[in-house]
PDB file of C-alpha atoms in Angstrom:
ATOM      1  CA  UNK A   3     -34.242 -25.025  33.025  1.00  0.00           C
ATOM      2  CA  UNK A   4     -32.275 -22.672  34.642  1.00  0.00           C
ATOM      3  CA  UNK A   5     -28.942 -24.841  34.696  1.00  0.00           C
ATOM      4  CA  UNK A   6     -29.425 -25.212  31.276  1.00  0.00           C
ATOM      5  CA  UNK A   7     -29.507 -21.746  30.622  1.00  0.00           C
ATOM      6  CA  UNK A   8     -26.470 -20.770  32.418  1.00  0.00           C
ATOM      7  CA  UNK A   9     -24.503 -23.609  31.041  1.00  0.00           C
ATOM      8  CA  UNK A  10     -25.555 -22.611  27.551  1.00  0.00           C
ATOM      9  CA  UNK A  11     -24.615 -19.002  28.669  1.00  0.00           C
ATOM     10  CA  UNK A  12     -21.279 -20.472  29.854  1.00  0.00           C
ATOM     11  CA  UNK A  13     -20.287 -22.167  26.597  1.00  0.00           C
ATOM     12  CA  UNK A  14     -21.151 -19.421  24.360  1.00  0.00           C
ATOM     13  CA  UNK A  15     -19.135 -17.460  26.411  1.00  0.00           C
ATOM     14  CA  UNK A  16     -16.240 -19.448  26.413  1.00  0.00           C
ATOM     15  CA  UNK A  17     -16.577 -20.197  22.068  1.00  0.00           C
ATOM     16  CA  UNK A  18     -16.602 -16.423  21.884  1.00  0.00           C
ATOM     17  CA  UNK A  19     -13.094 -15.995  23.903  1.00  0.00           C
ATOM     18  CA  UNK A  20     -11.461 -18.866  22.173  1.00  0.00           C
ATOM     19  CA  UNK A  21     -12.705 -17.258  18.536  1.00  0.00           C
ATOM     20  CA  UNK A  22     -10.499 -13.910  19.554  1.00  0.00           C
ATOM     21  CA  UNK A  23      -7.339 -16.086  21.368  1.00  0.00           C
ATOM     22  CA  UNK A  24      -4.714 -15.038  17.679  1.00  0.00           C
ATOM     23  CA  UNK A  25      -5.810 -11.441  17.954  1.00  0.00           C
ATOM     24  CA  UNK A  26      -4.057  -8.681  19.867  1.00  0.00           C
ATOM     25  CA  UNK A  27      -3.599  -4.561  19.507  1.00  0.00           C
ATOM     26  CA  UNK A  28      -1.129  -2.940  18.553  1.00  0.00           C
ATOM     27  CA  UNK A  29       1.415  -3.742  15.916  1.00  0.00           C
ATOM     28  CA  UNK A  30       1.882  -6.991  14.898  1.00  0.00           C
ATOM     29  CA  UNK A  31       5.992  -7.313  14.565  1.00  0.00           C
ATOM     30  CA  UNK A  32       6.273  -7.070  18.365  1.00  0.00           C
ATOM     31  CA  UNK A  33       7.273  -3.450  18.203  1.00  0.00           C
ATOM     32  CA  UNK A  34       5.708  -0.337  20.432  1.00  0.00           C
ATOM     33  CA  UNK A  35       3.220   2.031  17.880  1.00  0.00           C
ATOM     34  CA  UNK A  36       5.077   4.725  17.577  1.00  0.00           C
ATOM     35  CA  UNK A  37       8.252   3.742  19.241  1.00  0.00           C
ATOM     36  CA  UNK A  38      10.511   4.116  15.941  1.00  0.00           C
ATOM     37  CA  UNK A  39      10.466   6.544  13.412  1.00  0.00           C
ATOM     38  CA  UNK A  40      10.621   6.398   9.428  1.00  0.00           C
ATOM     39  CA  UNK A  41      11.417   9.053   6.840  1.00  0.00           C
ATOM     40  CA  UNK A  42       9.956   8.488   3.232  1.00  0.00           C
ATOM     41  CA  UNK A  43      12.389   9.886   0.988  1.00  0.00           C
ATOM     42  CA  UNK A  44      10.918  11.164  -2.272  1.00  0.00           C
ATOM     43  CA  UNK A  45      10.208   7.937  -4.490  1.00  0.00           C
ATOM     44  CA  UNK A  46      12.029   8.774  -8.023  1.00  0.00           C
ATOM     45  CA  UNK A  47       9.867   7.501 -11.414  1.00  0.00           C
ATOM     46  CA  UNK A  48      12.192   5.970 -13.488  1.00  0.00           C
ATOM     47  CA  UNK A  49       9.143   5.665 -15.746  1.00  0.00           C
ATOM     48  CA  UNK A  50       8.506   7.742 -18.583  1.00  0.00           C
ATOM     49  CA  UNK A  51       4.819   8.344 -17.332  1.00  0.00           C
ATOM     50  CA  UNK A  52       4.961  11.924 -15.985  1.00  0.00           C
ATOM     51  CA  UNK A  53       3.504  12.980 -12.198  1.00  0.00           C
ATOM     52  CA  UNK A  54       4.003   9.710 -10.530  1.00  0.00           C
ATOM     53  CA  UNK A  55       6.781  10.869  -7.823  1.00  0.00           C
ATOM     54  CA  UNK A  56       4.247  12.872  -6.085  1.00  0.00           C
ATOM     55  CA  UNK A  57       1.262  10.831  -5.758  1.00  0.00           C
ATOM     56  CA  UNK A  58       3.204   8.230  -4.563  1.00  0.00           C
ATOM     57  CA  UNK A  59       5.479  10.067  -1.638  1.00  0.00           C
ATOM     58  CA  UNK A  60       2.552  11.357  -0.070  1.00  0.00           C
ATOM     59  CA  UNK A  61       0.200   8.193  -0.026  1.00  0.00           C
ATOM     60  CA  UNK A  62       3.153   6.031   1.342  1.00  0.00           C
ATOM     61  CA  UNK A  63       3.487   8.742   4.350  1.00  0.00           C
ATOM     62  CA  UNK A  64      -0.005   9.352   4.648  1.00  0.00           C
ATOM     63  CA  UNK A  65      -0.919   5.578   5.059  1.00  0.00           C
ATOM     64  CA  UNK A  66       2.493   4.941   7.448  1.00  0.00           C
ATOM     65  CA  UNK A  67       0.842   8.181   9.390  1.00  0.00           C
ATOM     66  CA  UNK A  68      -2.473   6.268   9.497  1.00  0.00           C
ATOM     67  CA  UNK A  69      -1.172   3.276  10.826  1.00  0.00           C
ATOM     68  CA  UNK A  70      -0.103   4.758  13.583  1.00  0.00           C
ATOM     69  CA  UNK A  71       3.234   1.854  14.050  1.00  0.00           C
ATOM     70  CA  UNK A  72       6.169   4.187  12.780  1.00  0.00           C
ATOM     71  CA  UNK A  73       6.162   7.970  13.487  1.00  0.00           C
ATOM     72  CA  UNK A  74       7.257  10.120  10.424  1.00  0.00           C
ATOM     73  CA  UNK A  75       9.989  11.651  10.417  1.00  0.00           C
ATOM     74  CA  UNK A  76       9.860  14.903   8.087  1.00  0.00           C
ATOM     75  CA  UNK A  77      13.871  15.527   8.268  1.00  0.00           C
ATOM     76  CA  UNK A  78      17.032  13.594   8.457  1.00  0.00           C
ATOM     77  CA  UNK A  79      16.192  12.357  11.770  1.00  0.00           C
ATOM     78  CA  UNK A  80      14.167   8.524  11.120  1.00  0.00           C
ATOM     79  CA  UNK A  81      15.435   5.617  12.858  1.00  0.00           C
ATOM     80  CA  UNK A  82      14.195   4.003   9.247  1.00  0.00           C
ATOM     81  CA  UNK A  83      15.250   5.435   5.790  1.00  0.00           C
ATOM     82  CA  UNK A  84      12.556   4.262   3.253  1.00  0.00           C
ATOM     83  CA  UNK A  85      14.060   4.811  -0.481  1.00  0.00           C
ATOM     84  CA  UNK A  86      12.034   3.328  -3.803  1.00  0.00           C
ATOM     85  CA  UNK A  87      11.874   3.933  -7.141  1.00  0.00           C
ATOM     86  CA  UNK A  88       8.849   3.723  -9.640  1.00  0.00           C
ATOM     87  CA  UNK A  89      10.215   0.644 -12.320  1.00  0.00           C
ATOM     88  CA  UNK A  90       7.079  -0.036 -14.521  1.00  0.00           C
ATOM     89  CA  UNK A  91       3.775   1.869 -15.073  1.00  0.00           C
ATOM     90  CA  UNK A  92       1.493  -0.406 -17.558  1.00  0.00           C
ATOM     91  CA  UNK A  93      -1.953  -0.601 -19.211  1.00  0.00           C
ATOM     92  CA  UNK A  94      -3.284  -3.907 -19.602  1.00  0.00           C
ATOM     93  CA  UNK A  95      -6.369  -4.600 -21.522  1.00  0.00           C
ATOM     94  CA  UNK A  96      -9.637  -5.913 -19.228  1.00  0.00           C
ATOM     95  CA  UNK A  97     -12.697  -5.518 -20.973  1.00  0.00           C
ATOM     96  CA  UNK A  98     -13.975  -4.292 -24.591  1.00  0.00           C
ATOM     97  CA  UNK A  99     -17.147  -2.319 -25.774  1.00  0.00           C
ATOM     98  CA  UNK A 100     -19.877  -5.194 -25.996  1.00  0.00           C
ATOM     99  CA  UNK A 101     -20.576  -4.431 -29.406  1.00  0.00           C
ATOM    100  CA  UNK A 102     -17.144  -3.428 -30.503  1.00  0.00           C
ATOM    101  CA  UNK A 103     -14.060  -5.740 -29.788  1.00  0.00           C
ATOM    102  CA  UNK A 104     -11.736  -3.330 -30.957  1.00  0.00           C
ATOM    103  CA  UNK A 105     -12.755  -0.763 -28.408  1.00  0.00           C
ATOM    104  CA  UNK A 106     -11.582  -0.919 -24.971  1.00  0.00           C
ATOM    105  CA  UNK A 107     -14.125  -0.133 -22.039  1.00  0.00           C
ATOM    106  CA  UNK A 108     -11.512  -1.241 -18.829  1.00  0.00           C
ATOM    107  CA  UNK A 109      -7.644  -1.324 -18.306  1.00  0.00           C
ATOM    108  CA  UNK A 110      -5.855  -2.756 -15.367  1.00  0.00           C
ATOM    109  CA  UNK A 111      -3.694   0.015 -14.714  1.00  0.00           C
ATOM    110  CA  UNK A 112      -0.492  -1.358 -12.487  1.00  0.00           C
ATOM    111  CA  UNK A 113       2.635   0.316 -11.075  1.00  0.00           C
ATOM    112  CA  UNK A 114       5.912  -1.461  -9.332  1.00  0.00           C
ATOM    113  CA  UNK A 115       8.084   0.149  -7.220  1.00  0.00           C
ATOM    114  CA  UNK A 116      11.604  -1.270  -6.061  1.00  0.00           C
ATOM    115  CA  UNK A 117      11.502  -0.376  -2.242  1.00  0.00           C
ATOM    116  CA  UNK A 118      14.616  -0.138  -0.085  1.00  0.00           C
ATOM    117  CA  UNK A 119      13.849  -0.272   4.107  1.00  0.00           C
ATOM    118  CA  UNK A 120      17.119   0.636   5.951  1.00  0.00           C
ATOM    119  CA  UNK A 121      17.538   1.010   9.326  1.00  0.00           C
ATOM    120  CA  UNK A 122      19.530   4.176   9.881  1.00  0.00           C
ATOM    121  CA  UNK A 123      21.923   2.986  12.926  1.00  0.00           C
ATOM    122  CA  UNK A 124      22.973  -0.417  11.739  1.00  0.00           C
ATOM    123  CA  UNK A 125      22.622   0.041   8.123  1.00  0.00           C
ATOM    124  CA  UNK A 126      20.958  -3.338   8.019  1.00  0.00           C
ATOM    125  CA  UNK A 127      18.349  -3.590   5.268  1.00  0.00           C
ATOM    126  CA  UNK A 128      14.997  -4.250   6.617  1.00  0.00           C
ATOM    127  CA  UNK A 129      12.842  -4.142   3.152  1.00  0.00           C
ATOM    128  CA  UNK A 130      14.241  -4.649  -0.462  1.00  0.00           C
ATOM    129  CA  UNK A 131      11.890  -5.871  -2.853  1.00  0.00           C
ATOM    130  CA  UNK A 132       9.697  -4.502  -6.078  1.00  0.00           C
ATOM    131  CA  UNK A 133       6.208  -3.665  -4.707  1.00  0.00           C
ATOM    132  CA  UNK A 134       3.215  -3.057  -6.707  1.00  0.00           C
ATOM    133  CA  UNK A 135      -0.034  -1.810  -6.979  1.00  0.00           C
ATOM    134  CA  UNK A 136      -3.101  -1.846  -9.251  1.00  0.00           C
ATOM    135  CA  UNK A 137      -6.131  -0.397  -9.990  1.00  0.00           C
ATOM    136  CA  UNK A 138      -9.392  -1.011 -12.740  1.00  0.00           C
ATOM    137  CA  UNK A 139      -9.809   2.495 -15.053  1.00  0.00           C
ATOM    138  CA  UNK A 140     -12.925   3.130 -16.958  1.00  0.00           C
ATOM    139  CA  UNK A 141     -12.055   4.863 -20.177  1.00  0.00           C
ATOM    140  CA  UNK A 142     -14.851   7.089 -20.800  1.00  0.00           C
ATOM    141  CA  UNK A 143     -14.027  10.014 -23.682  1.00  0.00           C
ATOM    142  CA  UNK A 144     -10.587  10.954 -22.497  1.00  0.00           C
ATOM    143  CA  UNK A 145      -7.791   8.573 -21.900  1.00  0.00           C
ATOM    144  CA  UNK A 146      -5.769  10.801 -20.326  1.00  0.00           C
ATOM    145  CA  UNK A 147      -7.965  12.731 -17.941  1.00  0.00           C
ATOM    146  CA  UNK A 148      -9.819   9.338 -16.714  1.00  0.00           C
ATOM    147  CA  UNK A 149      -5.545   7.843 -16.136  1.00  0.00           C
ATOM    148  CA  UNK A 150      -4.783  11.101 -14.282  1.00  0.00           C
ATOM    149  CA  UNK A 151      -8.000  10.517 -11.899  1.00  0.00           C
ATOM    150  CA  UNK A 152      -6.906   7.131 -11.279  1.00  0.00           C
ATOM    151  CA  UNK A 153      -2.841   7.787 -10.190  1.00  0.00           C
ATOM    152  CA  UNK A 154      -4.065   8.937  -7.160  1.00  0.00           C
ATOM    153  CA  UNK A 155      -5.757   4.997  -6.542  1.00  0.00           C
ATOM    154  CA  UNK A 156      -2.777   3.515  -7.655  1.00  0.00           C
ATOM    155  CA  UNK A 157      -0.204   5.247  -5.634  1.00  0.00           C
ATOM    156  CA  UNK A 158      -2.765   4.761  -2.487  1.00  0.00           C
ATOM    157  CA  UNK A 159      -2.947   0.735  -3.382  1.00  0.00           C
ATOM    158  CA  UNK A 160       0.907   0.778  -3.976  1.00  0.00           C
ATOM    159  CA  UNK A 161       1.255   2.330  -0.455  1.00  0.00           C
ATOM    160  CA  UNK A 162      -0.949   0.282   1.444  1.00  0.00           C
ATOM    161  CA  UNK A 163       1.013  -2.700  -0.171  1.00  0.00           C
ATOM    162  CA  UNK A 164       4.444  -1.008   1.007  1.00  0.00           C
ATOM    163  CA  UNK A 165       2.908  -0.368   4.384  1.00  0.00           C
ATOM    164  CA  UNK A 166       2.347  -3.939   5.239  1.00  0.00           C
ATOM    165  CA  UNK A 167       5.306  -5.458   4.220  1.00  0.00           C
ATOM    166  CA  UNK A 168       7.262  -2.860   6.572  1.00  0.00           C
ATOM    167  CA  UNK A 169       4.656  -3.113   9.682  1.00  0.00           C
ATOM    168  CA  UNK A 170       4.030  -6.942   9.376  1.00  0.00           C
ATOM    169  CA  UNK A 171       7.693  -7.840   8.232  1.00  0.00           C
ATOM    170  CA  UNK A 172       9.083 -10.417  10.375  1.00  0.00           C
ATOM    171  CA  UNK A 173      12.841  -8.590  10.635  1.00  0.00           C
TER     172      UNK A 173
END
């Protein structure tokens, strides 16, 4: 009984190590967290949906802060310059009243960015590519108010998108 129970114990063991053998810490591009810096310049809106610029600056350096792989560099001092510009803000329709198919209930609200990724020193381009992100809005009385509380969702899922193509890029 008992060499069954340690052998049992030993496999179990040894499934659990071999489960965790593609996982490490730490960034995943073979770089040291914090080793490099990035500045976020301020992301223009070519759109003509108004407030956008804003939203979207701070949640790309908030969620590169949060990840913890790039320090942020608040002047002219990042080893990366990240540049983008807002290209598209739409409204799709998603769902309709359910006794009204005229009236809309949900929109799929989406916004792409064109992001640029350069490294400062070498001028080699790291990132170029239109990035986007989306989000579900309830319209409830007020279009506008109930698009203005979701911008900040958008610009969060547009810079979570950003932020993994930069930390997990393979460049």
């Amino acid at each position: 009984m008992k060499g069954l129970l340690s052998t049992l114990v030993c496999i179990v063991g040894l499934a659990g190590l071999c489960g965790c053998a593609g996982y490490h810490l730490g960034p995943v591009n073979r770089q040291v967290a914090g080793a490099r810096s990035i500045q976020v310049i301020p992301i223009a809106n070519d759109t003509i949906e108004p407030r956008l610029s804003e939203p979207v600056t701070h949640s790309l350096r908030r969620r590169l802060q949060q990840d913890g792989t790039y320090r942020l560099a608040t002047r002219d001092d990042g080893d990366v310059i990240l540049r983008g510009s807002i290209k598209e803000f739409r409204r799709s329709e998603l769902s309709f009243q359910p006794r009204d198919i005229v009236t809309i209930r949900d929109y799929q609200v989406t916004i792409v960015a064109s992001i640029t990724a350069v490294d400062r020193l070498s001028g080699r381009v790291l990132l170029e590519r239109d990035v986007s992100g989306r989000t579900t809005l309830r319209v409830g009385d007020d279009l506008a108010s109930a698009e203005r509380q979701a911008i900040p969702l958008l610009a969060e899922d547009l810079a979570r998108n950003v932020t993994t193509l930069l930390v997990e890029g393979s460049w």
